[in-house]
mmCIF file of C-alpha atoms in Angstrom:
data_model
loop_
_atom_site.group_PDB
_atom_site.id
_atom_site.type_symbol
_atom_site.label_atom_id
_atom_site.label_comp_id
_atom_site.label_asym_id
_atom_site.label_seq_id
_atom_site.Cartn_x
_atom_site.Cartn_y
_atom_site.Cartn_z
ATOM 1 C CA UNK T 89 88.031 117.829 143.006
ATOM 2 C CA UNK T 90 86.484 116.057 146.082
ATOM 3 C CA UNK T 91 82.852 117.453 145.062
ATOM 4 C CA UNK T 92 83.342 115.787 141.766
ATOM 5 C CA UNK T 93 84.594 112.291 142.954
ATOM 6 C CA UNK T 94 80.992 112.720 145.043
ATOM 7 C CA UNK T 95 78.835 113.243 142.435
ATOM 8 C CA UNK T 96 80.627 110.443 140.308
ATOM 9 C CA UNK T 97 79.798 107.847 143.087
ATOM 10 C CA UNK T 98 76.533 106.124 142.531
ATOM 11 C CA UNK T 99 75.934 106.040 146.062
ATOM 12 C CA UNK T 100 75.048 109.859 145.417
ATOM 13 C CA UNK T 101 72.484 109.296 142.871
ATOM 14 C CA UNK T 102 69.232 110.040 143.972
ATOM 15 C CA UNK T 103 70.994 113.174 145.146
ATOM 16 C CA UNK T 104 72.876 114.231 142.492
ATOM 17 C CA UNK T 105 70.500 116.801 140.514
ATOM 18 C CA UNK T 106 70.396 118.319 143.669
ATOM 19 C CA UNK T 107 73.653 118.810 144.454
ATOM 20 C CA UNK T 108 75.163 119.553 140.917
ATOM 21 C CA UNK T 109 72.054 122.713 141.811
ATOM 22 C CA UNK T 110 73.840 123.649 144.735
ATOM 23 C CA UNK T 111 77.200 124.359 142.871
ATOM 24 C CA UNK T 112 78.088 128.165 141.887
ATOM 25 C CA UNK T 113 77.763 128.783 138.252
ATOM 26 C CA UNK T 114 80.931 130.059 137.944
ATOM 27 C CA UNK T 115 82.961 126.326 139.107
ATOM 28 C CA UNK T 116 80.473 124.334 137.399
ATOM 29 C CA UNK T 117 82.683 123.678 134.631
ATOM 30 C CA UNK T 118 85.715 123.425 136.626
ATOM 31 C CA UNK T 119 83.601 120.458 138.281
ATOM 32 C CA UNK T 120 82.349 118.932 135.279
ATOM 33 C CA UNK T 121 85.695 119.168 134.056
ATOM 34 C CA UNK T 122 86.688 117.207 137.289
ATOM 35 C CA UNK T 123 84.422 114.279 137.092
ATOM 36 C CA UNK T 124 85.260 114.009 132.935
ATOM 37 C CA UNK T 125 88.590 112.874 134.526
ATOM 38 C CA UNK T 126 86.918 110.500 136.515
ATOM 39 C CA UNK T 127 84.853 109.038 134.140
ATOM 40 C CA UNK T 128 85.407 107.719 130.332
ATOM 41 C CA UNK T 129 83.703 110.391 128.782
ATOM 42 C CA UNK T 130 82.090 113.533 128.975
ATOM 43 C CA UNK T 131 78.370 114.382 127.866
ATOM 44 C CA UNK T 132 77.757 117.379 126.658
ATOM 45 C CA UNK T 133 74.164 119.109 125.757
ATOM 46 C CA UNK T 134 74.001 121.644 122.836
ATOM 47 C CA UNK T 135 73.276 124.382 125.012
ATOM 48 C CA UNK T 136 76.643 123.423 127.151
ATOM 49 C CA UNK T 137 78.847 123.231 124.136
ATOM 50 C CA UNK T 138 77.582 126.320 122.554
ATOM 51 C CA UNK T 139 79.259 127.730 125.382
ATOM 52 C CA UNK T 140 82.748 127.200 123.825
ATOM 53 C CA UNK T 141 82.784 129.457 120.850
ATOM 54 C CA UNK T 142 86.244 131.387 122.089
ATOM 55 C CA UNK T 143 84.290 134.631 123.533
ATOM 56 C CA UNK T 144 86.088 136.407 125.881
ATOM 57 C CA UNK T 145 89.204 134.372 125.734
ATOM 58 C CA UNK T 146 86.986 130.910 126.485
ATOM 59 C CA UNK T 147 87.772 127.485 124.698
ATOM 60 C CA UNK T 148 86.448 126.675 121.818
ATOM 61 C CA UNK T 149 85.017 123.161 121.630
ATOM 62 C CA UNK T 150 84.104 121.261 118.180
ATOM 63 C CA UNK T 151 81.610 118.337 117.808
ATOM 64 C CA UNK T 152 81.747 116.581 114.557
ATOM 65 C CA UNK T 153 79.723 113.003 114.641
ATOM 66 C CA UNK T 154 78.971 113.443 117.722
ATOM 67 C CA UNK T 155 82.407 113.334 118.925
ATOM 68 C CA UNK T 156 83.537 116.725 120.958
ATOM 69 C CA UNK T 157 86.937 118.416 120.489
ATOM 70 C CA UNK T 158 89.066 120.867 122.313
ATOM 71 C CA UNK T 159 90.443 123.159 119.176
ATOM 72 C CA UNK T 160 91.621 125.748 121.653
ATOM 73 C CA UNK T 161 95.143 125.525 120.147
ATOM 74 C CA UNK T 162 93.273 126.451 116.529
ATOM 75 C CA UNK T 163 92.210 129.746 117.678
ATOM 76 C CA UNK T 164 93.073 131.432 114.641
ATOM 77 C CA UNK T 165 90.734 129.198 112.995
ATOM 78 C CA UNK T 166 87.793 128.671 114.742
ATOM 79 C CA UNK T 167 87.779 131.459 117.342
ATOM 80 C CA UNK T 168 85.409 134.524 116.742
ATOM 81 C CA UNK T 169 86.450 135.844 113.211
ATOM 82 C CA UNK T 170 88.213 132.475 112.007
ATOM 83 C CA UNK T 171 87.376 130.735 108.769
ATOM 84 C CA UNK T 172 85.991 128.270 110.839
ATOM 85 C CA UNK T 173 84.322 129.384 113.612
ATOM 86 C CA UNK T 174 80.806 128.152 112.558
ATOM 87 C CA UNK T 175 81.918 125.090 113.198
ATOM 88 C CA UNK T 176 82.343 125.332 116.907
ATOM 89 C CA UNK T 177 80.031 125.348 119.356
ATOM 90 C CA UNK T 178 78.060 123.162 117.074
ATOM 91 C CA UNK T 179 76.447 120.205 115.321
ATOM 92 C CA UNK T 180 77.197 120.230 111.863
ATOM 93 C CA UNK T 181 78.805 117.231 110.951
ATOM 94 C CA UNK T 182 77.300 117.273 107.416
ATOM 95 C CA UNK T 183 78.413 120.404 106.452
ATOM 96 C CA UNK T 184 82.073 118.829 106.453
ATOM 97 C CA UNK T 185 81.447 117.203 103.140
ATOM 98 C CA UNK T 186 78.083 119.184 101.655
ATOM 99 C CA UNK T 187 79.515 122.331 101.697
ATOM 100 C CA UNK T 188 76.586 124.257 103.090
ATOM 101 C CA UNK T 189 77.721 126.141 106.065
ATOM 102 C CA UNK T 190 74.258 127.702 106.155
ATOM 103 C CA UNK T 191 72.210 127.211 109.565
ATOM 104 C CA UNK T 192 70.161 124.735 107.055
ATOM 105 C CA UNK T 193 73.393 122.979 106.127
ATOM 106 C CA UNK T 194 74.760 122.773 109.442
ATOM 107 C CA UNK T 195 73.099 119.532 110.575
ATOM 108 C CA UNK T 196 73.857 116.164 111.577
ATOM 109 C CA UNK T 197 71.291 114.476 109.642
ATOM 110 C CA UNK T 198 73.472 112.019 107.050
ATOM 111 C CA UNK T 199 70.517 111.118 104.823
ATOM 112 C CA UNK T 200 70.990 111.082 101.157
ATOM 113 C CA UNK T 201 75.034 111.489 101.449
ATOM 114 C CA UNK T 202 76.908 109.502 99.369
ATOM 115 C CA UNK T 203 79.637 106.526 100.236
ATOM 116 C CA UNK T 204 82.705 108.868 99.059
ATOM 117 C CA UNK T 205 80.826 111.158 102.167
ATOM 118 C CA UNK T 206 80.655 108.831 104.393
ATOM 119 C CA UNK T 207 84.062 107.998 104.355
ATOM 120 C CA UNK T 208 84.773 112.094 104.190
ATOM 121 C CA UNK T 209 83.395 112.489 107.906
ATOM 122 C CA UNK T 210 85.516 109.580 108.910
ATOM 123 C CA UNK T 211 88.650 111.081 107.720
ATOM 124 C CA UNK T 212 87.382 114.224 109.331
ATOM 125 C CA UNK T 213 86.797 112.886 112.491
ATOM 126 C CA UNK T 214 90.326 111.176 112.292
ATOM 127 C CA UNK T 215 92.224 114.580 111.617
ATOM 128 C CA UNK T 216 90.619 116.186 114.416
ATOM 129 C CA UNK T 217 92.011 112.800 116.695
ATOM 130 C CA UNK T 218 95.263 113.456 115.649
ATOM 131 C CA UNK T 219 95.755 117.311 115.352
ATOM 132 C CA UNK T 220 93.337 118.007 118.779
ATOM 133 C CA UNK T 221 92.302 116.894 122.190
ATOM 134 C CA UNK T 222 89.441 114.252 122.218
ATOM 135 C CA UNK T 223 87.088 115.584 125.279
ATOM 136 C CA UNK T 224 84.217 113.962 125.108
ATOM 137 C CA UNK T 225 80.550 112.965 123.522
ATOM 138 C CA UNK T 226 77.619 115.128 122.230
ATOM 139 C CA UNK T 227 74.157 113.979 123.328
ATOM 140 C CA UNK T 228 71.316 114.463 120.712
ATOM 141 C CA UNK T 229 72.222 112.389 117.174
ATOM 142 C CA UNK T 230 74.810 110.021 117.663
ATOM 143 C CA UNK T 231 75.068 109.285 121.355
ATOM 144 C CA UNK T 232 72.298 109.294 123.817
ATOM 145 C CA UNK T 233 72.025 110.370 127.454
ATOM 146 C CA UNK T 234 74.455 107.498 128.749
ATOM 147 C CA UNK T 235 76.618 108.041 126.015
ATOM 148 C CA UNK T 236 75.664 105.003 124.278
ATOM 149 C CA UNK T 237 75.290 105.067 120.453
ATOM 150 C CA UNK T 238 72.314 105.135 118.745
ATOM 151 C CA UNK T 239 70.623 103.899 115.612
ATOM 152 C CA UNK T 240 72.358 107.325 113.494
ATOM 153 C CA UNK T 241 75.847 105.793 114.822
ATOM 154 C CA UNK T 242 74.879 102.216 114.058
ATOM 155 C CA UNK T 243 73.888 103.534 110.344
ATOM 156 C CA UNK T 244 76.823 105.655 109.880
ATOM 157 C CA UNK T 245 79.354 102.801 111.118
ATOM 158 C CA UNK T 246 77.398 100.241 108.792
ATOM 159 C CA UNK T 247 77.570 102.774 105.912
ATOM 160 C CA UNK T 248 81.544 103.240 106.766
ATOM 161 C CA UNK T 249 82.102 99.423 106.289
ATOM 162 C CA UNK T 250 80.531 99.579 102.938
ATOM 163 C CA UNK T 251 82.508 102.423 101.882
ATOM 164 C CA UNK T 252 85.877 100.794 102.639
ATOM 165 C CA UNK T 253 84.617 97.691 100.898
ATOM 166 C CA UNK T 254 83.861 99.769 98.005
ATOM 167 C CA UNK T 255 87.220 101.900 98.253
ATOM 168 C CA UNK T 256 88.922 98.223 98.468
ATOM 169 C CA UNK T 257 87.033 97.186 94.871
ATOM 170 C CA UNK T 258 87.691 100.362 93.522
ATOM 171 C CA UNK T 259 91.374 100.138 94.115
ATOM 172 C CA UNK T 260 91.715 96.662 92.757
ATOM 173 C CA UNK T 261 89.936 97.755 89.721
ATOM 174 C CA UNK T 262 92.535 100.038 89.150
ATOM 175 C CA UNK T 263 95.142 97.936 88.870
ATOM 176 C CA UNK T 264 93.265 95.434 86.860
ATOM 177 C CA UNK T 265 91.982 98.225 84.662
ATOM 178 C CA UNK T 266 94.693 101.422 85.147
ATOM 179 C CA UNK T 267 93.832 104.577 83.788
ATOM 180 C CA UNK T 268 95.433 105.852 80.447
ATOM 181 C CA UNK T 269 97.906 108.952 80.260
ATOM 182 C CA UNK T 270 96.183 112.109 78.160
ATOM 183 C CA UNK T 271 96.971 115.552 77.190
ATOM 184 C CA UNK T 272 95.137 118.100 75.772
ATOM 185 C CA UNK T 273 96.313 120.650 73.087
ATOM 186 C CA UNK T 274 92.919 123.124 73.584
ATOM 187 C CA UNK T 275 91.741 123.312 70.039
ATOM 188 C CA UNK T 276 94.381 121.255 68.536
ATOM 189 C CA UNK T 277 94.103 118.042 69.500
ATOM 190 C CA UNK T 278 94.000 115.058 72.301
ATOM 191 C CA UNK T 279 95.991 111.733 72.918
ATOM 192 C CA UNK T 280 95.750 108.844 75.134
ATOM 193 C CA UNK T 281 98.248 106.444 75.704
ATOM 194 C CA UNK T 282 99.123 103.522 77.977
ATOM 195 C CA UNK T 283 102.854 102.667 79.523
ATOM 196 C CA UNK T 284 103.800 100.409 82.531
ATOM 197 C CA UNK T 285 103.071 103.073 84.669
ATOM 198 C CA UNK T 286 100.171 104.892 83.226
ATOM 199 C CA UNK T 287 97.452 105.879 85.971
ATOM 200 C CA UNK T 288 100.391 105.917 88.542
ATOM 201 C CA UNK T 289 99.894 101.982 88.654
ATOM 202 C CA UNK T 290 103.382 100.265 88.387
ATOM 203 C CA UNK T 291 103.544 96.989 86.141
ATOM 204 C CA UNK T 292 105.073 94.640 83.909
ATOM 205 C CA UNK T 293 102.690 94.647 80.458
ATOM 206 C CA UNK T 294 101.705 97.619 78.923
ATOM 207 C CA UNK T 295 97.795 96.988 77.724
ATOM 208 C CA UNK T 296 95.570 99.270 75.028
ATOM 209 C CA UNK T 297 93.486 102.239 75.640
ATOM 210 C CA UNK T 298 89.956 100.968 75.733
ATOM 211 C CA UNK T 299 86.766 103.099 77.078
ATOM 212 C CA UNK T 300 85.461 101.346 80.032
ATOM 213 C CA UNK T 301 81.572 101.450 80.949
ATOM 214 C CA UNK T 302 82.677 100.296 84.929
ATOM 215 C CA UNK T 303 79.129 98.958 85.998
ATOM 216 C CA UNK T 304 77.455 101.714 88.569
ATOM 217 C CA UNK T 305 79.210 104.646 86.857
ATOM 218 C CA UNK T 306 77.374 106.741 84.389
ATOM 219 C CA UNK T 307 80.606 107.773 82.514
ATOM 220 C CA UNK T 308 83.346 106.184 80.867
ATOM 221 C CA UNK T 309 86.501 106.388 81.564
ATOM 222 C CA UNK T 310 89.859 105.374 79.479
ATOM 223 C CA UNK T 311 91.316 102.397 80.821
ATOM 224 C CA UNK T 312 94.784 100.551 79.811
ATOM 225 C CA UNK T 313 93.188 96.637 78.733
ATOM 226 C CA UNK T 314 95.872 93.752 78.974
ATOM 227 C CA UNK T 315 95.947 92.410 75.826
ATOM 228 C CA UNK T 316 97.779 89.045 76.617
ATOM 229 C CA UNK T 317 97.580 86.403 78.750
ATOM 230 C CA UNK T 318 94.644 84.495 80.184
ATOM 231 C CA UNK T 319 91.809 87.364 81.787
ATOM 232 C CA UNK T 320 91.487 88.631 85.039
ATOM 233 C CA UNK T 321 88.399 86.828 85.786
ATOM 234 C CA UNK T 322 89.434 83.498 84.544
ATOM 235 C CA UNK T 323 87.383 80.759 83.091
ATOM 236 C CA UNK T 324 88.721 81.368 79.911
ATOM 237 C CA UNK T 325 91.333 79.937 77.832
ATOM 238 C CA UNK T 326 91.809 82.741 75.477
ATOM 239 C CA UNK T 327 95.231 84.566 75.606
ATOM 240 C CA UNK T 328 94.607 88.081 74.652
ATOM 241 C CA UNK T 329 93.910 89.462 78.424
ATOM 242 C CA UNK T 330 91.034 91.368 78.974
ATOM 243 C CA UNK T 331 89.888 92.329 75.363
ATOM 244 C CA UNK T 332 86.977 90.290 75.754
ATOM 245 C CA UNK T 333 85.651 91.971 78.740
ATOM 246 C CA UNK T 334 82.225 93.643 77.888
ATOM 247 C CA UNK T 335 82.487 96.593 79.694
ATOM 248 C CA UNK T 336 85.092 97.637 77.479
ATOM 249 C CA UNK T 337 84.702 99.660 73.947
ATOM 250 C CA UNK T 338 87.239 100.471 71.262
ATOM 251 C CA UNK T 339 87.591 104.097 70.520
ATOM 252 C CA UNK T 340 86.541 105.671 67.387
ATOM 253 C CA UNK T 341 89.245 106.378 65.659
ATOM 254 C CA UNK T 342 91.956 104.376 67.076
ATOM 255 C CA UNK T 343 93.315 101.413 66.130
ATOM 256 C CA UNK T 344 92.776 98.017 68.209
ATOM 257 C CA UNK T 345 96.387 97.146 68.988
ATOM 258 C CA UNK T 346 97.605 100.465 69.230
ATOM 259 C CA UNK T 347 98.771 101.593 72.252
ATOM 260 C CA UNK T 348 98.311 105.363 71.766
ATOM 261 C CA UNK T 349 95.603 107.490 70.138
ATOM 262 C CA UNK T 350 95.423 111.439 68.919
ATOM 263 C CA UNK T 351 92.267 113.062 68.449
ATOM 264 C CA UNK T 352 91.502 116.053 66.396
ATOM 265 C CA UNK T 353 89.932 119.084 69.203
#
């Protein structure tokens, strides 16, 4: 303890590399672990954290956004022969979302990932706050030397705030445009219908099945359209909702004011 409270004063500086070359290799963790007490955060170097991959009864150690995680308790999991144990000792952060758990896919590059991504990672990094112990930082990617963020982190955080502005359109689309109800009869038929509750959104009118080309999407999907009332957007005096909305389509085959449809499979 009292070596590590020296080599956290800044008085010690210009001696520090030397000393920390001084110190046994078998309590050098036990001191680093020391000073992380002292100090906000711990840095860790790839080659340190690979250290913590569970062999021989060690910890096992998880870095996801640069972010570093004692999962000692997750054994099981991520220790040698777990599900999960490519994950540790590691920087992988995009193979959380992609998939790839290849030595190509584990990366923490975060080019070319989409929004939905984006806000995967977060989420990630979230679960492993709650369900593990936070121990410290990952140099390389996200933080530097001083533990500072860098321009990935300043991306990724920017990219975040776009993703829960999007999330927060997205949901208020669905309740201005809910989805329908369907079932399928393979080879029979299909229907689509709308109620006050279809799409799991809870309301007071009922509205017509309509497809709905939502601007950015390549496919439409079947939304329930009020059909009375002033529309959402305003500026309007007419009273029949939404109808008038372009992004909307009636369906082949189905009657304007109906509020369910069958289709022959």
């Amino acid at each position: 303890g009292g070596v590590a409270l020296l080599l956290c004063l800044d008085i010690f500086k210009p001696q520090r590399e030397k000393l920390i070359s001084l110190i046994p290799t078998n309590i050098k963790d036990r001191v680093f672990s020391d000073i992380s007490a002292h100090s906000k955060d711990r840095l860790f170097t790839l080659d340190e954290l690979e250290k913590y991959r569970g062999q021989d009864g060690n910890d096992i150690y998880l870095a996801i956004l640069g972010q570093v995680f004692d999962v000692t308790k997750g054994r099981k999991h991520y220790g040698p022969g777990g599900t999960y144990h490519f994950f540790t000792g590691n920087a992988g952060t995009r193979a959380f979302v992609s998939g790839d758990f290849s030595q190509q896919g584990l990366k923490e590059n975060l080019d070319g990932l989409s929004l939905k991504d984006i806000q995967g990672i977060s989420g990630w990094v979230d679960f492993y706050h709650q369900q593990y112990t936070y121990i410290g930082k990952l140099v390389g990617h996200f933080y530097d030397e001083n533990g500072n963020p860098t321009a990935a982190m300043d991306e990724f955080e920017n990219l975040l705030e776009q993703a829960k502005q999007k999330q927060k359109e997205d949901d208020e689309d669905l309740k201005r445009f809910p989805p329908c109800n369907s079932e399928t009869k393979v080879g029979v038929s299909r229907r689509i219908w709308c109620s006050e509750n279809s799409g799991g959104i809870k309301r007071d009118w009922t509205g017509v099945p309509r497809q709905y080309f939502q601007p950015g999407n390549s496919q439409a999907r079947c939304a329930c359209v009020r059909d009375k009332g002033p529309p959402s957007s305003g500026g309007s005096s007419s009273n029949n909702g939404d109808l008038n909305n372009p992004n909307m389509k009636v369906y082949d085959g189905c009657e304007p004011t109906a509020t369910s449809c069958n289709f022959k499979d």
